[in-house]
mmCIF file of C-alpha atoms in Angstrom:
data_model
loop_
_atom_site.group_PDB
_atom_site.id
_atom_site.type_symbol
_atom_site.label_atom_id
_atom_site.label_comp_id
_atom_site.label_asym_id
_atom_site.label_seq_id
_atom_site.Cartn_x
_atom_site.Cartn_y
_atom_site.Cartn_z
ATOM 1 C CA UNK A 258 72.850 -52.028 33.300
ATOM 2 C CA UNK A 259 75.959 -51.055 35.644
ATOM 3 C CA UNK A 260 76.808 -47.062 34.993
ATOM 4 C CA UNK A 261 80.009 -47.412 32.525
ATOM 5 C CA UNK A 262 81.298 -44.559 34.423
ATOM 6 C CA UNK A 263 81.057 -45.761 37.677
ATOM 7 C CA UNK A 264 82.458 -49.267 36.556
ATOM 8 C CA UNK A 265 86.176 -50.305 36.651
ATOM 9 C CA UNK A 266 87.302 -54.160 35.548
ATOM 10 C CA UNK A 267 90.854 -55.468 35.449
ATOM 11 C CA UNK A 268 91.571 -58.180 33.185
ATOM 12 C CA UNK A 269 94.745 -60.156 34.102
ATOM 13 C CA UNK A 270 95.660 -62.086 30.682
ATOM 14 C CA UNK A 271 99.329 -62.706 28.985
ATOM 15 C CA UNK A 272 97.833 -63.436 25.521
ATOM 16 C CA UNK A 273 97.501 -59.937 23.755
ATOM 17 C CA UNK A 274 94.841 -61.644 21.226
ATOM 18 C CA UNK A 275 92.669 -63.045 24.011
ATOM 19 C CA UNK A 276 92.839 -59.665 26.819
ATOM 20 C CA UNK A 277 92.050 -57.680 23.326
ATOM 21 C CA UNK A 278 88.696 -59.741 23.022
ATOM 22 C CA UNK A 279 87.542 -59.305 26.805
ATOM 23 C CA UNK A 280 88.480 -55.765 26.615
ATOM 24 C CA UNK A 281 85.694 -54.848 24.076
ATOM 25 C CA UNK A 282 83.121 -57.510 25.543
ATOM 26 C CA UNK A 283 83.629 -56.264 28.955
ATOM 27 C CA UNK A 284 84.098 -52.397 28.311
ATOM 28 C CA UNK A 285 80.120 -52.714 27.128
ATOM 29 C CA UNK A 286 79.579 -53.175 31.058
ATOM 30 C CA UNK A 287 82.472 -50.330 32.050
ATOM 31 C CA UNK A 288 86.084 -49.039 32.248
ATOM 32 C CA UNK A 289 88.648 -51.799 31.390
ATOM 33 C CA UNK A 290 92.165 -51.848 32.048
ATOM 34 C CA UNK A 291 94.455 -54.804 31.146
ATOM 35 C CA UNK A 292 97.265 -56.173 33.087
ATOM 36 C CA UNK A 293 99.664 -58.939 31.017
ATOM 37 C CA UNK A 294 100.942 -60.297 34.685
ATOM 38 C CA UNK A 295 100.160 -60.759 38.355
ATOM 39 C CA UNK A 296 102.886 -58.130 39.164
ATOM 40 C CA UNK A 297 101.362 -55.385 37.263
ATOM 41 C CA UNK A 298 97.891 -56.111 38.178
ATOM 42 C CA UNK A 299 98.806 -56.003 41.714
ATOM 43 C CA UNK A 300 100.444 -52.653 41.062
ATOM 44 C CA UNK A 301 97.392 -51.878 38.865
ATOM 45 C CA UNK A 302 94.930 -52.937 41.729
ATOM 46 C CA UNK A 303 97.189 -51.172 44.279
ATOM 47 C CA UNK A 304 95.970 -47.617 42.696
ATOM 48 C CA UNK A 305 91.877 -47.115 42.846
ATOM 49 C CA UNK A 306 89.038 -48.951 43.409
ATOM 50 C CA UNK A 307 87.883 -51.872 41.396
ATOM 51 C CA UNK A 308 84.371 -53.720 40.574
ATOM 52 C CA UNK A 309 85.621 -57.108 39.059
ATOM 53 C CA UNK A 310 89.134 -58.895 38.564
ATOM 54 C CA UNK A 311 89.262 -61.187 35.435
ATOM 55 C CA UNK A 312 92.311 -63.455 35.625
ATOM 56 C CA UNK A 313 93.654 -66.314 33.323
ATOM 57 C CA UNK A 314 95.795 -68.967 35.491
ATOM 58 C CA UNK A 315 98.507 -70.071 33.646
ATOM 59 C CA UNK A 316 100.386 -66.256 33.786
ATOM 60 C CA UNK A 317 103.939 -65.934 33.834
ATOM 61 C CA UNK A 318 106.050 -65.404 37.093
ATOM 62 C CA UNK A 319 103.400 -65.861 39.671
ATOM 63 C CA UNK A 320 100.622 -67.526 38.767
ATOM 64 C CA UNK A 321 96.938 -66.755 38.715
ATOM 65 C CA UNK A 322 96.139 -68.925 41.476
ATOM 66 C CA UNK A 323 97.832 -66.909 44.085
ATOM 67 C CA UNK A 324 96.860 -63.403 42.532
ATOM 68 C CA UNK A 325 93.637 -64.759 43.855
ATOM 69 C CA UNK A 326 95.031 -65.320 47.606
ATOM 70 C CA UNK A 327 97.054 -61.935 47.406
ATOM 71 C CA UNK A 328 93.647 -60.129 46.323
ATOM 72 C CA UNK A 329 91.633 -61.961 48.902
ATOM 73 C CA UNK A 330 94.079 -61.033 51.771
ATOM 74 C CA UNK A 331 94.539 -57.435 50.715
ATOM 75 C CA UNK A 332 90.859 -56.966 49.455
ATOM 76 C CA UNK A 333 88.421 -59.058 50.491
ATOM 77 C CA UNK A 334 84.992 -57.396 49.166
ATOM 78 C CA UNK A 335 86.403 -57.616 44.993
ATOM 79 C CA UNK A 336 84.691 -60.457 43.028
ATOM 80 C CA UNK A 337 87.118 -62.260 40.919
ATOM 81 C CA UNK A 338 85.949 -64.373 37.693
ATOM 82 C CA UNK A 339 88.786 -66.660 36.532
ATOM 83 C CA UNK A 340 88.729 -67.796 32.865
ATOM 84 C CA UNK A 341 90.844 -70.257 31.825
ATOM 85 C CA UNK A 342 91.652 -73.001 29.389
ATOM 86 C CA UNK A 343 91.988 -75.885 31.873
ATOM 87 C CA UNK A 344 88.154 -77.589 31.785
ATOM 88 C CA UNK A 345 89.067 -80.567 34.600
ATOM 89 C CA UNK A 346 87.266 -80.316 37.716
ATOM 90 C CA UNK A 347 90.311 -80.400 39.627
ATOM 91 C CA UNK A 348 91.497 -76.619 38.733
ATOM 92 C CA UNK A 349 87.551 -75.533 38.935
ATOM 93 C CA UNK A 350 87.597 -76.578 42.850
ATOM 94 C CA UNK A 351 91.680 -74.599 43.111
ATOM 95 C CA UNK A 352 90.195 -71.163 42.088
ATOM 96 C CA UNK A 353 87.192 -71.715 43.972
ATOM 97 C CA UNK A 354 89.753 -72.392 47.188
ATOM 98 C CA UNK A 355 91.672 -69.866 46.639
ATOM 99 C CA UNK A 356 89.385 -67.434 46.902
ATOM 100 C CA UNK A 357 87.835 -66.795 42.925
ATOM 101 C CA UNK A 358 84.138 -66.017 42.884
ATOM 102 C CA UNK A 359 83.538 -68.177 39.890
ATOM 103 C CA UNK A 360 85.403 -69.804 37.060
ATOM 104 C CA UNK A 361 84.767 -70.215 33.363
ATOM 105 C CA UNK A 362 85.923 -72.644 30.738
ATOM 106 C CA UNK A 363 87.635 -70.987 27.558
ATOM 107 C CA UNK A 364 86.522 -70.762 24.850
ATOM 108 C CA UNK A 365 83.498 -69.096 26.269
ATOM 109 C CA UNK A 366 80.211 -67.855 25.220
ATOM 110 C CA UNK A 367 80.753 -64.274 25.048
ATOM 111 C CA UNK A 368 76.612 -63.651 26.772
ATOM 112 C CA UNK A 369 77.202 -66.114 29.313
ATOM 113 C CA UNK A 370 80.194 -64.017 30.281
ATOM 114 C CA UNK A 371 78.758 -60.888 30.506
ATOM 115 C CA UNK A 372 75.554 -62.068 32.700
ATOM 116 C CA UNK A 373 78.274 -63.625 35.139
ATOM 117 C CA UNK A 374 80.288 -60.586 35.165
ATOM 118 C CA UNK A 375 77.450 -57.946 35.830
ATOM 119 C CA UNK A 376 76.231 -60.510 38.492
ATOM 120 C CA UNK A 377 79.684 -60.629 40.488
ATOM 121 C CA UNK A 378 79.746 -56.446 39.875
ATOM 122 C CA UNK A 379 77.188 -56.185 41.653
ATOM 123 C CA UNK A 380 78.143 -58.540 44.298
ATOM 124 C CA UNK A 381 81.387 -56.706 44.787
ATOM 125 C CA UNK A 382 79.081 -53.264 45.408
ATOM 126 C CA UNK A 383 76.597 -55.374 48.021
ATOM 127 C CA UNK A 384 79.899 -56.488 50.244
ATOM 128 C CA UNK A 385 81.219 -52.720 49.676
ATOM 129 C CA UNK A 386 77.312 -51.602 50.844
ATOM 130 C CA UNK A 387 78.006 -54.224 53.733
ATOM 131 C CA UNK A 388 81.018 -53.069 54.896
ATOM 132 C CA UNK A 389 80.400 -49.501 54.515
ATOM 133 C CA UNK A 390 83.123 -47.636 56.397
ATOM 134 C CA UNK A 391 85.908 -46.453 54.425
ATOM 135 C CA UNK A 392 88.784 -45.041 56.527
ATOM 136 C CA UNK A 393 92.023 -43.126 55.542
ATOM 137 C CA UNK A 394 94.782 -43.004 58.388
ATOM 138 C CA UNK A 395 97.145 -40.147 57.816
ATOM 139 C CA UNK A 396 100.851 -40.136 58.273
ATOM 140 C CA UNK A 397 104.074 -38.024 58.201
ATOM 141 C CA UNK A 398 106.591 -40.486 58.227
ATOM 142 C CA UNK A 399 106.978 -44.383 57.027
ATOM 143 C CA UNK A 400 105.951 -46.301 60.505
ATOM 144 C CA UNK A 401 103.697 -43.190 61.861
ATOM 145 C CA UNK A 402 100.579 -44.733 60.921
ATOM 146 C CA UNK A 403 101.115 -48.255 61.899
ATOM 147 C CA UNK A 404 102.774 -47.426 65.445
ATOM 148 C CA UNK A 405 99.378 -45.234 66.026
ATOM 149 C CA UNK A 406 96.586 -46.832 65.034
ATOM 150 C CA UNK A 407 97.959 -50.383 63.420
ATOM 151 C CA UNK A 408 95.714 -52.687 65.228
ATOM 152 C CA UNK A 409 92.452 -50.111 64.693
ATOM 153 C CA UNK A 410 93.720 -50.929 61.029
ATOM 154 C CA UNK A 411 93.929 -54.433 61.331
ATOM 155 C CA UNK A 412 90.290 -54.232 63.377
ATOM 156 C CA UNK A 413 88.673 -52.040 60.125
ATOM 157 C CA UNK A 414 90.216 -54.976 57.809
ATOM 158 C CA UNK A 415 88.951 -57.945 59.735
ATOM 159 C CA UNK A 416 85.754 -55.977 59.994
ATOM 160 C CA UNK A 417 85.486 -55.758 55.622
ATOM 161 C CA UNK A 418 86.268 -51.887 55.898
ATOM 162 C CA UNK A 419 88.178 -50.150 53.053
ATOM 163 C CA UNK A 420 91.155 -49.014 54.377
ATOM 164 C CA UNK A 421 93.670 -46.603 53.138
ATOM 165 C CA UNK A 422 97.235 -45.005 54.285
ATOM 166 C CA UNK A 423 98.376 -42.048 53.290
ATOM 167 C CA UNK A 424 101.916 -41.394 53.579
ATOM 168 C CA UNK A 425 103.304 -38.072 53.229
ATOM 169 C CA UNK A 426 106.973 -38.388 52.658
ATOM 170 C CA UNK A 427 109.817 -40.859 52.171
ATOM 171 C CA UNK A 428 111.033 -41.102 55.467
ATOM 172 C CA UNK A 429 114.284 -39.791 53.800
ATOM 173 C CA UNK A 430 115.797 -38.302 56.677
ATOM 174 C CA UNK A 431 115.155 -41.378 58.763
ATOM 175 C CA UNK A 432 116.770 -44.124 56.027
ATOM 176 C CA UNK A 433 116.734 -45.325 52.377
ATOM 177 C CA UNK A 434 113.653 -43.760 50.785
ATOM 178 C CA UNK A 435 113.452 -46.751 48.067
ATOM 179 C CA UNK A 436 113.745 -48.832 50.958
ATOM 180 C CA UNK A 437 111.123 -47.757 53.299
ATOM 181 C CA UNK A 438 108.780 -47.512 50.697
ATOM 182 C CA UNK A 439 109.214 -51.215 49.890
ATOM 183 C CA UNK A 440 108.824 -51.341 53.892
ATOM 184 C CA UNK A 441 105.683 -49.541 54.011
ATOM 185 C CA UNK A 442 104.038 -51.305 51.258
ATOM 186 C CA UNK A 443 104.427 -54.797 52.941
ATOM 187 C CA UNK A 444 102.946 -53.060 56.199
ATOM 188 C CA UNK A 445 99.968 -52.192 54.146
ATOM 189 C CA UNK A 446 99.186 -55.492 52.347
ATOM 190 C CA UNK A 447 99.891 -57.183 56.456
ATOM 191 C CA UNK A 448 96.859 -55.138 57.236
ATOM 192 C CA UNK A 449 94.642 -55.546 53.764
ATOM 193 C CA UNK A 450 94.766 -51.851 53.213
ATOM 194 C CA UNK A 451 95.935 -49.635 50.159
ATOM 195 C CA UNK A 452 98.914 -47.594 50.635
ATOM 196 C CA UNK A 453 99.354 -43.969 48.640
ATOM 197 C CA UNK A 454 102.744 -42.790 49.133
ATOM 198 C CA UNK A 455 103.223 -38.688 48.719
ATOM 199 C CA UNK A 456 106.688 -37.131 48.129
ATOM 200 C CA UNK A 457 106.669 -34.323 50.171
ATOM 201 C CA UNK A 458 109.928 -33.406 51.683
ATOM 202 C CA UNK A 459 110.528 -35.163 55.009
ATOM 203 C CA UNK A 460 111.225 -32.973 58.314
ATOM 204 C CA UNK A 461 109.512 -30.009 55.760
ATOM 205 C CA UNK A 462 106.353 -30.934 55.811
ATOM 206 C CA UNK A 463 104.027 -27.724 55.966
ATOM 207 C CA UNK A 464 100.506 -27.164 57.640
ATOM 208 C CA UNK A 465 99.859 -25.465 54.280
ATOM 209 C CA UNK A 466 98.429 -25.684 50.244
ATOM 210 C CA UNK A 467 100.673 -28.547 49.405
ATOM 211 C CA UNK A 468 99.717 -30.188 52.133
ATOM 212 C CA UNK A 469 96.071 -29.525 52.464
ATOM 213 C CA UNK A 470 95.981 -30.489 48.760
ATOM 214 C CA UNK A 471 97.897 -33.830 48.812
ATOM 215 C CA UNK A 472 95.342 -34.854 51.500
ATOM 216 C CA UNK A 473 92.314 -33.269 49.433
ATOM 217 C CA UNK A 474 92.977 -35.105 46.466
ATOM 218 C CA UNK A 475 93.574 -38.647 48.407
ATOM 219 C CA UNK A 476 90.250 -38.037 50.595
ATOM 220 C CA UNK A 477 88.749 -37.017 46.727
ATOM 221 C CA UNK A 478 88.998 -40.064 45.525
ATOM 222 C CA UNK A 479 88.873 -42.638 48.693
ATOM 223 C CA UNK A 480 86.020 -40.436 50.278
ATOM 224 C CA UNK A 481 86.638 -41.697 53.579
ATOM 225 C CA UNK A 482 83.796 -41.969 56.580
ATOM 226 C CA UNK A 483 86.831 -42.102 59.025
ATOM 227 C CA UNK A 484 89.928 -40.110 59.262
ATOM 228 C CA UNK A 485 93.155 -40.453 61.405
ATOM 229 C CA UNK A 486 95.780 -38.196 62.016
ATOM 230 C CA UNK A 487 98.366 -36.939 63.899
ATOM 231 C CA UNK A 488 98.027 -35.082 67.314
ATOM 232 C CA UNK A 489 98.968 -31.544 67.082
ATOM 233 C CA UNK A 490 100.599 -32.378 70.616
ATOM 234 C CA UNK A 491 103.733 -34.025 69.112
ATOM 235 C CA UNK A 492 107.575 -32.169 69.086
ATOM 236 C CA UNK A 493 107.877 -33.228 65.409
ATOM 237 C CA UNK A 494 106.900 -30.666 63.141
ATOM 238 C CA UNK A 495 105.996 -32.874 60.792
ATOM 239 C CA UNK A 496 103.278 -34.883 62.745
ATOM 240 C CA UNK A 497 102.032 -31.274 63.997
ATOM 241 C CA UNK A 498 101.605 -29.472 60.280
ATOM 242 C CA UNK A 499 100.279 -32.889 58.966
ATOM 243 C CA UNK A 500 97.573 -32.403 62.161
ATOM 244 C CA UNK A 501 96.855 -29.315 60.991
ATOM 245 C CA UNK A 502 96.349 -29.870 57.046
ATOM 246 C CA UNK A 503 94.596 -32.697 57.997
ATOM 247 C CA UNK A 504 91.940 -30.715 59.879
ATOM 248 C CA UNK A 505 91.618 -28.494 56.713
ATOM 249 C CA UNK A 506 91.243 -31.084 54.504
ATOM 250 C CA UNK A 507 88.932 -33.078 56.500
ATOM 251 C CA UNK A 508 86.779 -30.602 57.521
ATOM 252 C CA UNK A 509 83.573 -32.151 55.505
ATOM 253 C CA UNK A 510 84.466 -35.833 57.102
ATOM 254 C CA UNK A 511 81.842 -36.496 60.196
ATOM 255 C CA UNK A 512 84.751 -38.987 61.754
ATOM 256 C CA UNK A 513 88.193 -37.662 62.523
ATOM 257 C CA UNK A 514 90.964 -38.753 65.148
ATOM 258 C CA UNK A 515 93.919 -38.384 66.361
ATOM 259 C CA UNK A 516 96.674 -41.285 67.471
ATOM 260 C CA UNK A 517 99.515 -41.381 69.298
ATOM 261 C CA UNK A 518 103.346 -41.503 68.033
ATOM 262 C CA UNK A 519 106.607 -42.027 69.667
ATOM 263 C CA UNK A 520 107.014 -37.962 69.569
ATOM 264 C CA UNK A 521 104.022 -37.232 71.382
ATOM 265 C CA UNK A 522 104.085 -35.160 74.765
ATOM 266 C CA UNK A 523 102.676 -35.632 77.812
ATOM 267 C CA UNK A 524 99.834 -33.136 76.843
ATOM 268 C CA UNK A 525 98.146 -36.349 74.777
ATOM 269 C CA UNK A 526 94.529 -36.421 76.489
ATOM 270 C CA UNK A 527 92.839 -39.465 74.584
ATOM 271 C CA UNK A 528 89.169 -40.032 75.463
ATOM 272 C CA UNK A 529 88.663 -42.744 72.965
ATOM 273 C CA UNK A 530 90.072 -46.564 73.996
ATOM 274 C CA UNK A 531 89.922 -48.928 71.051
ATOM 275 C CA UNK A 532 90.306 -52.606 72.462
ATOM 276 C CA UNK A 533 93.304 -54.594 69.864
ATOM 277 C CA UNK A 534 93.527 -57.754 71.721
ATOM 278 C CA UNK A 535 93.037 -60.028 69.387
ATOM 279 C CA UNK A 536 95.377 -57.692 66.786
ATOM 280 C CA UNK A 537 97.764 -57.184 69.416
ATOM 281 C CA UNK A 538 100.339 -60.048 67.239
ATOM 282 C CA UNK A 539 99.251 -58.913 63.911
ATOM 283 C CA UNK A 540 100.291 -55.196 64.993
ATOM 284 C CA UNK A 541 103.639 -56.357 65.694
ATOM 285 C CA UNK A 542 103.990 -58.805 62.544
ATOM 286 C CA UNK A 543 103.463 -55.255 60.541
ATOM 287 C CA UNK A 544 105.595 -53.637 62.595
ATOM 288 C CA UNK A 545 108.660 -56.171 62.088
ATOM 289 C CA UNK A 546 108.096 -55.193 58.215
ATOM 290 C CA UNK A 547 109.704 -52.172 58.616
ATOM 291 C CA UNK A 548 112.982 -54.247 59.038
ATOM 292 C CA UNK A 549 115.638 -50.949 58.535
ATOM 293 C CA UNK A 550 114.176 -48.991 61.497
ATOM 294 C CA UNK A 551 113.549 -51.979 63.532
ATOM 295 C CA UNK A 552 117.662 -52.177 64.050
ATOM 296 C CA UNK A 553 118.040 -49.098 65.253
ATOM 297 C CA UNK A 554 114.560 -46.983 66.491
ATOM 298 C CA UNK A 555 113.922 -48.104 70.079
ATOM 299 C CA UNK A 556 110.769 -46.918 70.080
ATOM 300 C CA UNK A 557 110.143 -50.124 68.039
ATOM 301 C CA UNK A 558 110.574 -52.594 70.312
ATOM 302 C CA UNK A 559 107.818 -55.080 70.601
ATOM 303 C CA UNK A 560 107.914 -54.862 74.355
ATOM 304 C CA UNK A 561 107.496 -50.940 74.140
ATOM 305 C CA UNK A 562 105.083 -51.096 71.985
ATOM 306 C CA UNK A 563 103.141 -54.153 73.926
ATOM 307 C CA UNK A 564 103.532 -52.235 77.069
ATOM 308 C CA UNK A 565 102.048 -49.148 75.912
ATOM 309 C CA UNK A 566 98.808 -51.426 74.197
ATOM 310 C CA UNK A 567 98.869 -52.594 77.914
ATOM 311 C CA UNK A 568 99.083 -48.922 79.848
ATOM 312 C CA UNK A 569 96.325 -47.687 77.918
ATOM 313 C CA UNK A 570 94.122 -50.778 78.609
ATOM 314 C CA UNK A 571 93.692 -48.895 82.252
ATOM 315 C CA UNK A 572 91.191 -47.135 81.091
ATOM 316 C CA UNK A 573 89.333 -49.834 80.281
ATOM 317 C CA UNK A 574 88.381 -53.411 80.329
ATOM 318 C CA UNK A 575 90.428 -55.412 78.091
ATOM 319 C CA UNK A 576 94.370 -55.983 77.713
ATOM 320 C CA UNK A 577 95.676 -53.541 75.056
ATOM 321 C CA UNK A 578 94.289 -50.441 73.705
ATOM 322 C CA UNK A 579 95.102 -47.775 71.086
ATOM 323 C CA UNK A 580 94.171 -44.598 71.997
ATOM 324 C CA UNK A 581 92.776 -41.629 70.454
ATOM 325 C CA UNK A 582 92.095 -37.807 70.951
ATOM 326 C CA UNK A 583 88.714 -37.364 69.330
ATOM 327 C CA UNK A 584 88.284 -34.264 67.196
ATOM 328 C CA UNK A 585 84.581 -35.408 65.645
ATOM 329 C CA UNK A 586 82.836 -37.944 65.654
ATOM 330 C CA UNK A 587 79.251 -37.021 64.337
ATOM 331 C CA UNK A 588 76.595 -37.703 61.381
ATOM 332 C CA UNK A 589 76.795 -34.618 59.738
ATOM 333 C CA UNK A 590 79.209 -31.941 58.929
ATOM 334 C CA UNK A 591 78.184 -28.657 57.319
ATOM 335 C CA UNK A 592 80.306 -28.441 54.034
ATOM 336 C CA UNK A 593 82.399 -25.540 52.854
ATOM 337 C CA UNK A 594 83.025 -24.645 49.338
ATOM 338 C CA UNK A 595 86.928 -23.674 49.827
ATOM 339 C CA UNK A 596 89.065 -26.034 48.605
ATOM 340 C CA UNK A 597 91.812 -24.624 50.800
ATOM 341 C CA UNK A 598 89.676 -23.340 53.317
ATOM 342 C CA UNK A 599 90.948 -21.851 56.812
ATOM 343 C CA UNK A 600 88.041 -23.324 58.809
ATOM 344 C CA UNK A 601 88.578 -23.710 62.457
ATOM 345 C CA UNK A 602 88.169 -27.007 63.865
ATOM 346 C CA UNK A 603 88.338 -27.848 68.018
ATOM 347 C CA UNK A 604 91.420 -29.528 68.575
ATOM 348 C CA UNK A 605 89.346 -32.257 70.639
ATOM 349 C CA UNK A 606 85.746 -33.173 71.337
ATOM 350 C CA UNK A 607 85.722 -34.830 74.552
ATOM 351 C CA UNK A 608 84.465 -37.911 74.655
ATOM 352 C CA UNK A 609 84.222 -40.886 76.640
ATOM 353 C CA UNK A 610 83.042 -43.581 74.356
#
């Protein structure tokens, strides 16, 4: 039997009598939690990991149908089980096309439920096995991470990676905060990843505790293979303490590296060249999302940011590149104890891979 513990189902179900029922079947096989609507299950889903989605269809506002498209798109790997009351073939062969793993009949047979729901448990944990790299790209600012390392994103996605954004702060010096975080959560589902948004204070970011510790307790609970950050060659102070409590935080992670912004000097020496050809479009489709600053940053331009994809490419054999400063890339890091701390890392490994 799956470790209740290590379990976590969301059941998606508008009828308080019927979500109470699967609740107690299906906390035998782990943790439950119960959403009444697509809206809050895609908030819900939006927060941790999860093992199986149970949704009914017929759900108010959007339906259950396109939950299952949303959930596909944004996270590929989680097995869905639809139950509904609609027997006909017809809406069988709809959740199967939209993306649901399998579909039962209601009223159900509370054994036969269970067996399919440990099965598709487990399948979700064999795609996750799969697909084992779990990455966490680190920002300062609303835009940082996508403008750096968007299309290595979009490449980690397409690939069945888990992928994760950290944001530090609003972005409040640089527009509406309620706005860009609407902004920044429709770059995130563009590129199937999960966005955690921090409220630190924005151009007051520090290289410090509440740094180091927003970051801990994000790569705490993601527990990333693959980490990317600012370079501490940047004239924002921002992108050069988040660098910097980044390194502390990371210190156990065997993968870290460091991207590119629009405030980065000269002194950027990237020895890593990650081909985004075939992302190149998608990278810009996430970039248009962050409509506010599109009006009035330059340094958003689509052909800026296609002809920097395309400078980079010099260094090697395809059309546009991201590139990267590489701080570690290795199998094994030796693990300190300190929460908080103050081990030295090497700015940069070089490295010509």
């Amino acid at each position: 039997m799956t470790d209740v513990g290590a379990t976590r189902i969301l059941v998606v179900e508008d009828d308080e009598v019927g979500a109470t029922l699967l609740v107690e079947l299906l906390g035998t096989l782990g943790e439950v939690h119960w959403a009444t609507s697509a809206e809050q299950a895609s908030e819900v889903l939006a927060r941790r990991d999860w093992d199986l989605l149970v949704s009914d269809i017929d759900l108010p506002g959007v339906d259950g149908l396109e939950l299952v498209r949303l959930v596909k798109r944004q996270r590929p790997q989680l097995a869905i089980l639809i139950l509904s009351g609609h027997s006909s073939f017809e809406h069988a062969v709809a959740a199967m096309r939209a993306g649901a793993d399998d579909y039962l009949t209601k009223p159900f047979d509370p054994p036969g439920l269970l067996e399919k729901a440990q099965a598709l448990i487990e399948r979700t944990r064999a795609k996750r096995a799969a697909g084992s790299e779990i990455v966490l790209a680190v920002g300062a600012h609303p835009d940082d991470v996508e403008i750096g390392v968007g299309g290595i994103l979009l490449r980690h996605a397409a690939q069945g990676h888990r992928v994760t954004v950290l944001t530090l702060t609003g972005g409040e010096a640089g527009g509406v905060a309620t706005e860009r975080a609407a902004e920044s959560q429709r770059a995130a589902e563009l590129m199937s990843a999960r966005l955690i948004h921090a409220d630190l204070a924005d151009t007051s970011v520090s290289e410090g505790g509440a740094t180091i510790g927003t970051i801990v307790d994000v790569i705490d609970e993601v527990r990333p293979t693959t980490v990317y950050t600012h370079t501490s060659r940047d004239v924002h102070q921002d992108h050069r303490n988040a660098h910097s409590a980044t390194l502390v935080a990371a210190r156990t992670i065997s993968r870290v590296f460091c991207y590119q912004a629009p405030s980065t000097t000269v002194e950027f020496k990237p020895t890593r060249f990650v081909a985004i050809d075939e992302f190149m479009e998608a990278k810009l489709e996430v970039i248009r999302a962050y409509a506010s600053q599109v009006k009035i940053r330059g340094y958003l331009d689509e052909e800026l940011l296609r002809a920097t994809a395309r400078y980079w490419s010099r260094f090697s054999q395809v059309r546009y590149v991201e590139p990267l400063e590489v701080v570690r890339d290795s199998d094994a890091v030796q693990v300190s104890p300190n929460r908080y701390g103050a081990v030295q890392l090497p700015e940069q490994v070089l490295d010509a891979g």
